[in-house]
CSV table of C-alpha atoms in Angstrom, one decimal:
chain,number,residue,atom,x,y,z
I,8,UNK,CA,0.1,0.0,-0.1
I,9,UNK,CA,1.3,3.5,-1.0
I,10,UNK,CA,1.8,5.6,2.2
I,11,UNK,CA,2.1,8.7,0.2
I,12,UNK,CA,-1.6,8.8,-0.6
I,13,UNK,CA,-2.3,9.4,3.2
I,14,UNK,CA,-0.1,12.4,4.0
I,15,UNK,CA,-1.0,15.6,2.8
I,16,UNK,CA,0.7,19.1,2.6
I,17,UNK,CA,1.4,20.9,5.7
I,18,UNK,CA,-0.1,24.3,5.8
I,19,UNK,CA,1.2,26.9,7.9
I,20,UNK,CA,-1.3,29.8,8.9
I,21,UNK,CA,-0.5,33.1,10.2
I,22,UNK,CA,-1.0,33.9,13.9
I,23,UNK,CA,-2.7,37.1,13.2
I,24,UNK,CA,-5.6,35.3,11.5
I,25,UNK,CA,-6.7,33.9,15.0
I,26,UNK,CA,-9.5,35.8,16.8
I,27,UNK,CA,-8.5,36.4,20.3
I,28,UNK,CA,-11.4,35.3,23.0
I,29,UNK,CA,-13.4,37.8,24.5
I,30,UNK,CA,-14.7,37.4,28.0
I,31,UNK,CA,-18.3,39.0,29.0
I,32,UNK,CA,-18.1,42.3,30.6
I,33,UNK,CA,-20.2,41.7,33.9
I,34,UNK,CA,-21.8,44.8,35.4
I,35,UNK,CA,-19.6,46.2,38.6
I,36,UNK,CA,-20.9,45.2,42.0
I,37,UNK,CA,-20.5,46.7,45.4
I,38,UNK,CA,-18.8,43.5,46.8
I,39,UNK,CA,-17.0,42.6,44.0
I,40,UNK,CA,-18.9,39.4,43.5
I,41,UNK,CA,-21.4,38.8,40.3
I,42,UNK,CA,-25.1,39.1,41.5
I,43,UNK,CA,-27.4,36.1,41.7
I,44,UNK,CA,-29.9,35.6,38.7
I,45,UNK,CA,-33.1,34.2,39.6
I,46,UNK,CA,-34.1,31.9,36.7
I,47,UNK,CA,-36.9,29.9,38.5
I,48,UNK,CA,-40.4,31.8,37.6
I,49,UNK,CA,-42.4,28.9,39.2
I,50,UNK,CA,-43.9,25.5,37.8
I,51,UNK,CA,-46.0,25.5,34.7
I,52,UNK,CA,-49.2,24.8,36.7
I,53,UNK,CA,-48.9,27.7,39.1
I,54,UNK,CA,-48.2,29.8,35.9
I,55,UNK,CA,-51.2,28.6,34.2
I,56,UNK,CA,-53.4,29.1,37.2
I,57,UNK,CA,-52.3,32.6,37.6
I,58,UNK,CA,-53.1,33.5,33.9
I,59,UNK,CA,-56.7,32.0,34.4
I,60,UNK,CA,-57.2,34.1,37.4
I,61,UNK,CA,-56.2,37.3,35.4
I,62,UNK,CA,-58.3,36.4,32.9
I,63,UNK,CA,-61.4,35.9,34.8
I,64,UNK,CA,-60.6,39.1,36.9
I,65,UNK,CA,-61.7,37.5,40.1
I,66,UNK,CA,-59.3,37.3,42.9
I,67,UNK,CA,-59.4,35.2,46.3
I,68,UNK,CA,-60.8,37.8,48.3
I,69,UNK,CA,-63.9,38.2,46.0
I,70,UNK,CA,-64.6,35.0,46.2
I,71,UNK,CA,-64.6,34.6,50.1
I,72,UNK,CA,-66.8,37.5,50.3
I,73,UNK,CA,-69.3,36.1,47.9
I,74,UNK,CA,-69.3,32.7,49.7
I,75,UNK,CA,-69.8,34.5,53.3
I,76,UNK,CA,-72.6,36.7,51.8
I,77,UNK,CA,-74.4,33.5,50.6
I,78,UNK,CA,-73.8,31.7,54.1
I,79,UNK,CA,-75.7,34.6,55.6
I,80,UNK,CA,-78.2,35.0,53.6
I,81,UNK,CA,-79.2,31.0,53.9
I,82,UNK,CA,-79.2,31.3,57.7
I,83,UNK,CA,-81.3,34.4,57.7
I,84,UNK,CA,-84.0,32.4,55.2
I,85,UNK,CA,-83.8,29.4,57.3
I,86,UNK,CA,-84.7,31.7,60.6
I,87,UNK,CA,-87.4,33.3,59.0
I,88,UNK,CA,-88.7,30.1,57.8
I,89,UNK,CA,-88.8,28.6,61.4
I,90,UNK,CA,-90.4,31.7,63.0
I,91,UNK,CA,-93.3,31.6,60.2
I,92,UNK,CA,-93.6,27.8,60.4
I,93,UNK,CA,-93.7,28.2,64.3
I,94,UNK,CA,-96.5,30.9,64.5
I,95,UNK,CA,-98.4,28.9,61.5
I,96,UNK,CA,-98.5,25.7,63.9
I,97,UNK,CA,-99.1,27.8,66.9
I,98,UNK,CA,-102.4,29.5,65.2
I,99,UNK,CA,-103.3,26.0,64.0
I,100,UNK,CA,-103.2,24.6,67.3
I,101,UNK,CA,-105.1,27.2,69.0
I,102,UNK,CA,-107.8,27.4,66.5
I,103,UNK,CA,-108.3,23.6,66.9
I,104,UNK,CA,-108.3,24.0,70.9
I,105,UNK,CA,-111.1,26.8,70.3
I,106,UNK,CA,-113.4,24.4,68.3
I,107,UNK,CA,-113.0,21.8,71.2
I,108,UNK,CA,-115.5,21.5,73.9
I,109,UNK,CA,-114.2,21.1,77.6
I,110,UNK,CA,-115.1,17.5,77.7
I,111,UNK,CA,-112.9,16.9,74.4
I,112,UNK,CA,-109.9,18.7,75.9
I,113,UNK,CA,-109.9,16.8,79.2
I,114,UNK,CA,-110.6,13.4,77.4
I,115,UNK,CA,-107.6,14.5,74.9
I,116,UNK,CA,-105.3,15.1,78.1
I,117,UNK,CA,-106.4,12.0,79.7
I,118,UNK,CA,-105.4,9.9,76.5
I,119,UNK,CA,-102.2,11.7,76.2
I,120,UNK,CA,-101.1,11.0,79.9
I,121,UNK,CA,-102.1,7.3,79.4
I,122,UNK,CA,-100.1,7.1,76.4
I,123,UNK,CA,-96.9,8.8,77.0
I,124,UNK,CA,-94.5,8.5,79.6
I,125,UNK,CA,-95.2,10.9,82.6
I,126,UNK,CA,-91.7,12.1,82.9
I,127,UNK,CA,-91.8,13.0,79.3
I,128,UNK,CA,-95.0,14.7,79.4
I,129,UNK,CA,-94.0,16.6,82.4
I,130,UNK,CA,-90.7,18.0,80.8
I,131,UNK,CA,-93.1,19.1,77.5
I,132,UNK,CA,-95.0,20.8,80.1
I,133,UNK,CA,-92.2,22.5,81.8
I,134,UNK,CA,-90.8,23.7,78.3
I,135,UNK,CA,-94.4,25.0,77.3
I,136,UNK,CA,-94.4,27.5,80.6
I,137,UNK,CA,-91.2,28.5,79.9
I,138,UNK,CA,-92.1,29.6,76.4
I,139,UNK,CA,-95.8,31.1,76.9
I,140,UNK,CA,-95.7,34.8,78.6
I,141,UNK,CA,-97.5,34.1,82.0
I,142,UNK,CA,-97.7,36.3,85.1
I,143,UNK,CA,-95.9,35.9,88.2
I,144,UNK,CA,-95.4,32.4,89.5
I,145,UNK,CA,-97.6,31.2,92.4
I,146,UNK,CA,-94.5,29.8,94.1
I,147,UNK,CA,-92.6,33.4,94.1
I,148,UNK,CA,-92.3,35.0,97.7
I,149,UNK,CA,-94.0,38.0,97.9
I,150,UNK,CA,-92.1,41.4,97.3
I,151,UNK,CA,-93.0,42.9,100.5
I,152,UNK,CA,-91.7,40.0,102.3
I,153,UNK,CA,-94.7,39.4,104.3
I,154,UNK,CA,-97.0,36.5,104.8
I,155,UNK,CA,-98.2,34.4,102.0
I,156,UNK,CA,-101.8,34.8,101.3
I,157,UNK,CA,-103.6,31.7,100.5
I,158,UNK,CA,-105.5,32.1,97.3
I,159,UNK,CA,-107.7,29.2,95.3
I,160,UNK,CA,-105.2,29.7,92.3
I,161,UNK,CA,-102.1,29.2,94.8
I,162,UNK,CA,-103.4,26.2,96.5
I,163,UNK,CA,-104.6,24.6,93.1
I,164,UNK,CA,-101.2,25.2,91.5
I,165,UNK,CA,-99.3,23.8,94.9
I,166,UNK,CA,-101.5,20.8,94.8
I,167,UNK,CA,-100.9,20.2,90.9
I,168,UNK,CA,-97.3,20.7,91.5
I,169,UNK,CA,-97.0,18.1,94.3
I,170,UNK,CA,-99.3,15.5,92.5
I,171,UNK,CA,-96.8,15.9,89.4
I,172,UNK,CA,-93.3,15.8,91.6
I,173,UNK,CA,-94.7,12.9,93.7
I,174,UNK,CA,-92.7,9.6,93.1
I,175,UNK,CA,-93.0,6.1,94.7
I,176,UNK,CA,-89.8,6.4,96.6
I,177,UNK,CA,-90.6,9.7,98.3
I,178,UNK,CA,-93.2,8.4,100.6
I,179,UNK,CA,-90.9,7.7,103.5
I,180,UNK,CA,-90.8,10.7,105.8
I,181,UNK,CA,-88.3,12.0,108.3
I,182,UNK,CA,-89.4,13.6,111.5
I,183,UNK,CA,-87.4,16.1,113.6
I,184,UNK,CA,-89.9,16.7,116.5
I,185,UNK,CA,-88.3,15.0,119.1
I,186,UNK,CA,-84.9,17.0,118.5
I,187,UNK,CA,-84.3,19.6,120.8
I,188,UNK,CA,-83.8,23.4,119.9
I,189,UNK,CA,-80.4,23.7,121.3
I,190,UNK,CA,-78.8,20.6,119.7
I,191,UNK,CA,-75.2,20.3,119.2
I,192,UNK,CA,-73.8,17.5,117.6
I,193,UNK,CA,-70.2,18.1,119.0
I,194,UNK,CA,-71.5,18.4,122.2
I,195,UNK,CA,-70.6,15.4,124.8
I,196,UNK,CA,-73.7,13.1,125.2
I,197,UNK,CA,-75.0,13.0,128.8
I,198,UNK,CA,-74.9,9.3,128.7
I,199,UNK,CA,-72.2,7.1,127.3
I,200,UNK,CA,-73.8,3.8,125.3
I,201,UNK,CA,-73.3,0.6,127.2
I,202,UNK,CA,-70.9,-1.1,124.4
I,203,UNK,CA,-68.4,1.7,124.2
I,204,UNK,CA,-64.8,0.7,125.4
I,205,UNK,CA,-61.7,2.5,125.6
I,206,UNK,CA,-59.1,1.6,123.4
I,207,UNK,CA,-56.6,0.1,126.1
I,208,UNK,CA,-59.1,-2.3,126.9
I,209,UNK,CA,-59.3,-3.8,123.6
I,210,UNK,CA,-55.7,-4.9,123.6
I,211,UNK,CA,-56.3,-7.7,125.9
I,212,UNK,CA,-59.2,-9.2,123.8
I,213,UNK,CA,-58.5,-11.6,120.9
I,214,UNK,CA,-59.1,-10.8,117.5
I,215,UNK,CA,-60.2,-13.1,114.4
I,216,UNK,CA,-56.5,-12.8,112.6
I,217,UNK,CA,-54.7,-15.5,113.1
I,218,UNK,CA,-51.1,-15.5,114.6
I,219,UNK,CA,-47.9,-17.6,113.7
I,220,UNK,CA,-46.7,-19.9,116.5
I,221,UNK,CA,-44.1,-18.6,118.4
I,222,UNK,CA,-40.7,-20.4,118.2
I,223,UNK,CA,-37.7,-19.9,120.1
I,224,UNK,CA,-35.0,-17.9,118.1
I,225,UNK,CA,-32.0,-20.0,116.7
I,226,UNK,CA,-28.4,-20.0,118.1
I,227,UNK,CA,-25.5,-19.8,115.6
I,228,UNK,CA,-23.2,-21.2,117.8
I,229,UNK,CA,-25.4,-24.0,119.1
I,230,UNK,CA,-24.1,-27.7,118.0
I,231,UNK,CA,-27.4,-28.5,116.7
I,232,UNK,CA,-27.8,-25.4,114.6
I,233,UNK,CA,-28.5,-27.1,111.4
I,234,UNK,CA,-30.9,-29.6,113.0
I,235,UNK,CA,-32.9,-27.0,114.6
I,236,UNK,CA,-33.0,-24.8,111.5
I,237,UNK,CA,-34.5,-27.6,109.6
I,238,UNK,CA,-37.2,-28.4,112.4
I,239,UNK,CA,-38.0,-24.6,112.7
I,240,UNK,CA,-38.4,-23.8,108.9
I,241,UNK,CA,-38.5,-27.0,106.7
I,242,UNK,CA,-40.1,-29.8,109.0
I,243,UNK,CA,-42.0,-31.1,105.9
I,244,UNK,CA,-38.9,-31.7,104.0
I,245,UNK,CA,-36.3,-34.4,103.8
I,246,UNK,CA,-33.4,-33.8,105.9
I,247,UNK,CA,-29.9,-33.5,103.9
I,248,UNK,CA,-27.3,-32.3,106.1
I,249,UNK,CA,-24.6,-32.1,103.3
I,250,UNK,CA,-26.5,-29.4,101.7
I,251,UNK,CA,-26.5,-27.4,104.8
I,252,UNK,CA,-22.9,-28.0,105.7
I,253,UNK,CA,-21.9,-24.6,104.3
I,254,UNK,CA,-24.2,-22.8,106.9
I,255,UNK,CA,-22.5,-24.6,109.8
I,256,UNK,CA,-20.9,-22.2,112.2
I,257,UNK,CA,-16.9,-21.9,112.2
I,258,UNK,CA,-15.8,-24.0,115.3
I,259,UNK,CA,-14.2,-22.1,118.0
I,260,UNK,CA,-10.4,-22.3,118.2
I,261,UNK,CA,-9.1,-25.3,120.1
I,262,UNK,CA,-12.6,-26.8,120.3
I,263,UNK,CA,-13.3,-30.4,119.8
I,264,UNK,CA,-14.9,-29.6,116.2
I,265,UNK,CA,-11.7,-27.4,115.6
I,266,UNK,CA,-9.5,-30.4,116.3
I,267,UNK,CA,-11.3,-32.6,114.0
I,268,UNK,CA,-10.5,-30.4,111.0
I,269,UNK,CA,-8.3,-31.5,108.3
I,270,UNK,CA,-6.1,-28.3,108.5
I,271,UNK,CA,-5.6,-28.0,112.3
I,272,UNK,CA,-1.9,-27.8,113.1
I,273,UNK,CA,-1.3,-31.6,113.9
I,274,UNK,CA,2.0,-33.0,114.2
I,275,UNK,CA,1.5,-34.7,111.2
I,276,UNK,CA,-0.7,-33.4,108.2
I,277,UNK,CA,-1.2,-35.0,104.7
I,278,UNK,CA,0.4,-33.6,101.7
I,279,UNK,CA,-3.1,-33.5,99.7
I,280,UNK,CA,-4.5,-31.1,102.6
I,281,UNK,CA,-1.9,-28.7,102.1
I,282,UNK,CA,-3.3,-25.0,101.3
I,283,UNK,CA,-1.8,-22.3,98.9
I,284,UNK,CA,-2.6,-18.7,98.4
I,285,UNK,CA,-3.4,-17.0,95.1
I,286,UNK,CA,0.4,-16.5,94.1
I,287,UNK,CA,0.9,-20.3,94.5
I,288,UNK,CA,2.7,-19.8,97.9
I,289,UNK,CA,2.3,-22.5,100.7
I,290,UNK,CA,0.4,-21.7,103.8
I,291,UNK,CA,1.0,-23.5,106.9
I,292,UNK,CA,-1.7,-24.3,109.2
I,293,UNK,CA,-0.9,-21.7,112.0
I,294,UNK,CA,-0.4,-19.1,108.9
I,295,UNK,CA,-3.6,-19.9,107.2
I,296,UNK,CA,-5.7,-19.4,110.7
I,297,UNK,CA,-3.9,-15.7,110.9
I,298,UNK,CA,-5.1,-14.4,107.6
I,299,UNK,CA,-8.1,-12.1,107.6
I,300,UNK,CA,-11.1,-13.0,105.7
I,301,UNK,CA,-10.9,-9.8,103.6
I,302,UNK,CA,-8.4,-11.3,101.7
I,303,UNK,CA,-10.7,-13.7,99.9
I,304,UNK,CA,-9.1,-17.0,100.6
I,305,UNK,CA,-11.9,-18.5,102.9
I,306,UNK,CA,-14.6,-20.5,101.3
I,307,UNK,CA,-16.8,-23.0,102.2
I,308,UNK,CA,-14.2,-26.0,102.0
I,309,UNK,CA,-13.5,-28.9,104.0
I,310,UNK,CA,-11.7,-26.6,106.4
I,311,UNK,CA,-13.7,-23.3,106.5
I,312,UNK,CA,-11.8,-21.7,109.4
I,313,UNK,CA,-8.5,-21.8,107.2
I,314,UNK,CA,-7.4,-19.6,104.4
I,315,UNK,CA,-5.9,-20.9,101.2
I,316,UNK,CA,-7.1,-23.8,98.4
I,317,UNK,CA,-5.9,-27.2,98.2
I,318,UNK,CA,-4.9,-28.5,94.6
I,319,UNK,CA,-8.1,-30.9,94.6
I,320,UNK,CA,-10.2,-27.7,95.5
I,321,UNK,CA,-8.5,-25.8,92.6
I,322,UNK,CA,-9.0,-28.5,90.1
I,323,UNK,CA,-13.0,-28.6,90.8
I,324,UNK,CA,-12.8,-24.9,90.3
I,325,UNK,CA,-11.0,-25.3,87.2
I,326,UNK,CA,-14.0,-27.1,85.8
I,327,UNK,CA,-16.4,-25.1,87.1
I,328,UNK,CA,-19.2,-23.3,84.8
I,329,UNK,CA,-18.6,-19.8,86.1
I,330,UNK,CA,-15.9,-18.4,84.2
I,331,UNK,CA,-14.3,-16.3,86.8
I,332,UNK,CA,-13.9,-19.3,89.0
I,333,UNK,CA,-12.2,-21.1,86.3
I,334,UNK,CA,-9.8,-18.0,85.6
I,335,UNK,CA,-8.9,-18.0,89.4
I,336,UNK,CA,-8.4,-21.9,89.2
I,337,UNK,CA,-6.0,-21.6,86.2
I,338,UNK,CA,-4.1,-18.5,87.2
I,339,UNK,CA,-3.5,-20.4,90.9
I,340,UNK,CA,-2.5,-23.7,89.3
I,341,UNK,CA,0.1,-22.2,86.8
I,342,UNK,CA,1.8,-20.7,89.7
I,343,UNK,CA,1.7,-23.7,92.1
I,344,UNK,CA,3.2,-25.8,89.2
I,345,UNK,CA,5.9,-23.2,88.2
I,346,UNK,CA,7.1,-23.3,91.9
I,347,UNK,CA,7.0,-27.0,92.0
I,348,UNK,CA,9.2,-27.2,89.0
I,349,UNK,CA,11.3,-24.3,90.3
I,350,UNK,CA,12.0,-26.8,93.4
I,351,UNK,CA,10.6,-24.9,96.3
I,352,UNK,CA,9.0,-27.8,97.9
I,353,UNK,CA,12.0,-30.3,97.0
I,354,UNK,CA,14.8,-30.3,94.6
I,355,UNK,CA,14.1,-33.9,92.9
I,356,UNK,CA,11.6,-36.4,92.4
I,357,UNK,CA,12.1,-38.3,95.6
I,358,UNK,CA,11.2,-35.3,97.8
I,359,UNK,CA,7.6,-36.4,99.4
I,360,UNK,CA,6.2,-32.9,99.6
I,361,UNK,CA,7.1,-32.3,95.8
I,362,UNK,CA,5.6,-35.6,94.8
I,363,UNK,CA,2.4,-35.3,97.1
I,364,UNK,CA,1.7,-32.0,95.3
I,365,UNK,CA,2.2,-33.8,91.6
I,366,UNK,CA,0.1,-36.5,92.9
I,367,UNK,CA,-2.7,-34.3,93.9
I,368,UNK,CA,-2.5,-32.7,90.5
I,369,UNK,CA,-2.4,-36.0,88.4
I,370,UNK,CA,-5.4,-37.2,90.6
I,371,UNK,CA,-7.5,-34.0,89.7
I,372,UNK,CA,-6.3,-34.1,85.9
I,373,UNK,CA,-5.1,-30.7,85.9
I,374,UNK,CA,-3.0,-30.7,82.8
I,375,UNK,CA,-5.8,-32.6,80.9
I,376,UNK,CA,-8.1,-29.7,82.2
I,377,UNK,CA,-5.6,-27.0,81.0
I,378,UNK,CA,-5.0,-28.3,77.8
I,379,UNK,CA,-8.7,-28.9,76.9
I,380,UNK,CA,-9.3,-25.3,78.3
I,381,UNK,CA,-6.2,-23.9,75.8
I,382,UNK,CA,-7.3,-25.5,72.6
I,383,UNK,CA,-11.0,-24.8,72.7
I,384,UNK,CA,-12.3,-22.5,70.0
I,385,UNK,CA,-14.5,-19.8,71.2
I,386,UNK,CA,-16.0,-19.2,74.5
I,387,UNK,CA,-14.7,-17.1,77.2
I,388,UNK,CA,-11.3,-16.1,76.1
I,389,UNK,CA,-10.3,-14.8,79.7
I,390,UNK,CA,-10.0,-18.4,80.8
I,391,UNK,CA,-8.3,-19.5,77.7
I,392,UNK,CA,-5.7,-17.1,78.1
I,393,UNK,CA,-5.0,-18.3,81.8
I,394,UNK,CA,-5.0,-21.7,80.9
I,395,UNK,CA,-2.5,-21.2,78.3
I,396,UNK,CA,-0.5,-19.1,80.9
I,397,UNK,CA,-0.6,-22.1,83.3
I,398,UNK,CA,0.8,-24.4,80.8
I,399,UNK,CA,3.6,-22.3,79.9
I,400,UNK,CA,4.6,-21.7,83.4
I,401,UNK,CA,4.6,-25.4,83.9
I,402,UNK,CA,6.8,-25.7,80.8
I,403,UNK,CA,9.1,-22.9,82.3
I,404,UNK,CA,9.2,-24.5,85.6
I,405,UNK,CA,11.0,-27.5,84.3
I,406,UNK,CA,9.1,-30.3,86.5
I,407,UNK,CA,8.1,-32.1,83.1
I,408,UNK,CA,11.7,-32.8,82.4
I,409,UNK,CA,12.4,-34.0,85.9
I,410,UNK,CA,9.5,-36.3,86.0
I,411,UNK,CA,10.3,-37.3,82.2
I,412,UNK,CA,13.9,-38.0,83.3
I,413,UNK,CA,13.0,-40.3,86.1
């Protein structure tokens, strides 16, 4: 393909022929910034509505005035119609009454009273009296304040009102003829009733409210405290002393129960009964009795009077469902195993105290519990971290090499 056909001649243009760009000249402002130009004139619907209102020549105020005038005219016409109709009906009723004889009027009244509810008839009669312009009421007092003159019209009106207002439940009457004129309800009566008693005399009388049986108070220092507690509060339940053992009082020092404790300062104490603090340090029987209870080392164990934990107790707490108890047990066991490998209770595997502590750890399957807690996925992260720390302390102490090299 010939490439010469694709290439044209290069033509150079003069720079003077090009037109320079020109910028629009904005009107000067006081602030130096261009003024805002409002381009939005409203929606097309509003524009059409404005044009229609301008074409008709009727604004909103004219329409409101027209509606208000029409409403007033309708109300006036309705009021006039009601007045005219009321007058027409009244004239018609009066003309009909004029054509009736007194016997016919009495018969019509009797039929009306028998056919309608008396309360409704009375209410209608009251409304009729209000509308009709009548003279002074026979029940009103005289203007001069003098005695009321008994006229036949007044007597008849009072009898008629009494007959209309009489009801079957108002037949009962109350008489105050026997009451003296100088009666005072706050005055002390001259003679007290026979059944009136002083408030202090009612204390010795029995009431109908049941009272619980009186039982002697329990003494926590009593040797039979648990048995008395069961008899007083749970007499119907079977007795189980093992469940109430934690409530037993701490035996007094050098008492018979104190000397039977597993951590009493005897000449010989089994290694499995040795107790340790939270740092893994050994607590002798005499030292454990001097530790205050505020340190948190006292619990409901086999020796509640002694502070500290045994290896078996820590092994049980390491399998607890409470995460805080597991963390405490893992941390304490790790420090005990570190001190064991470091030789604090014997340099070799032939030392009886060191082998006794290791035997208690093996019987409680401490290492199995620590390995299982360190390898578990999920769960409480704190207990897993303390289990891994305890295994690391066990490896760093070097007790594993001593046992394997045996």
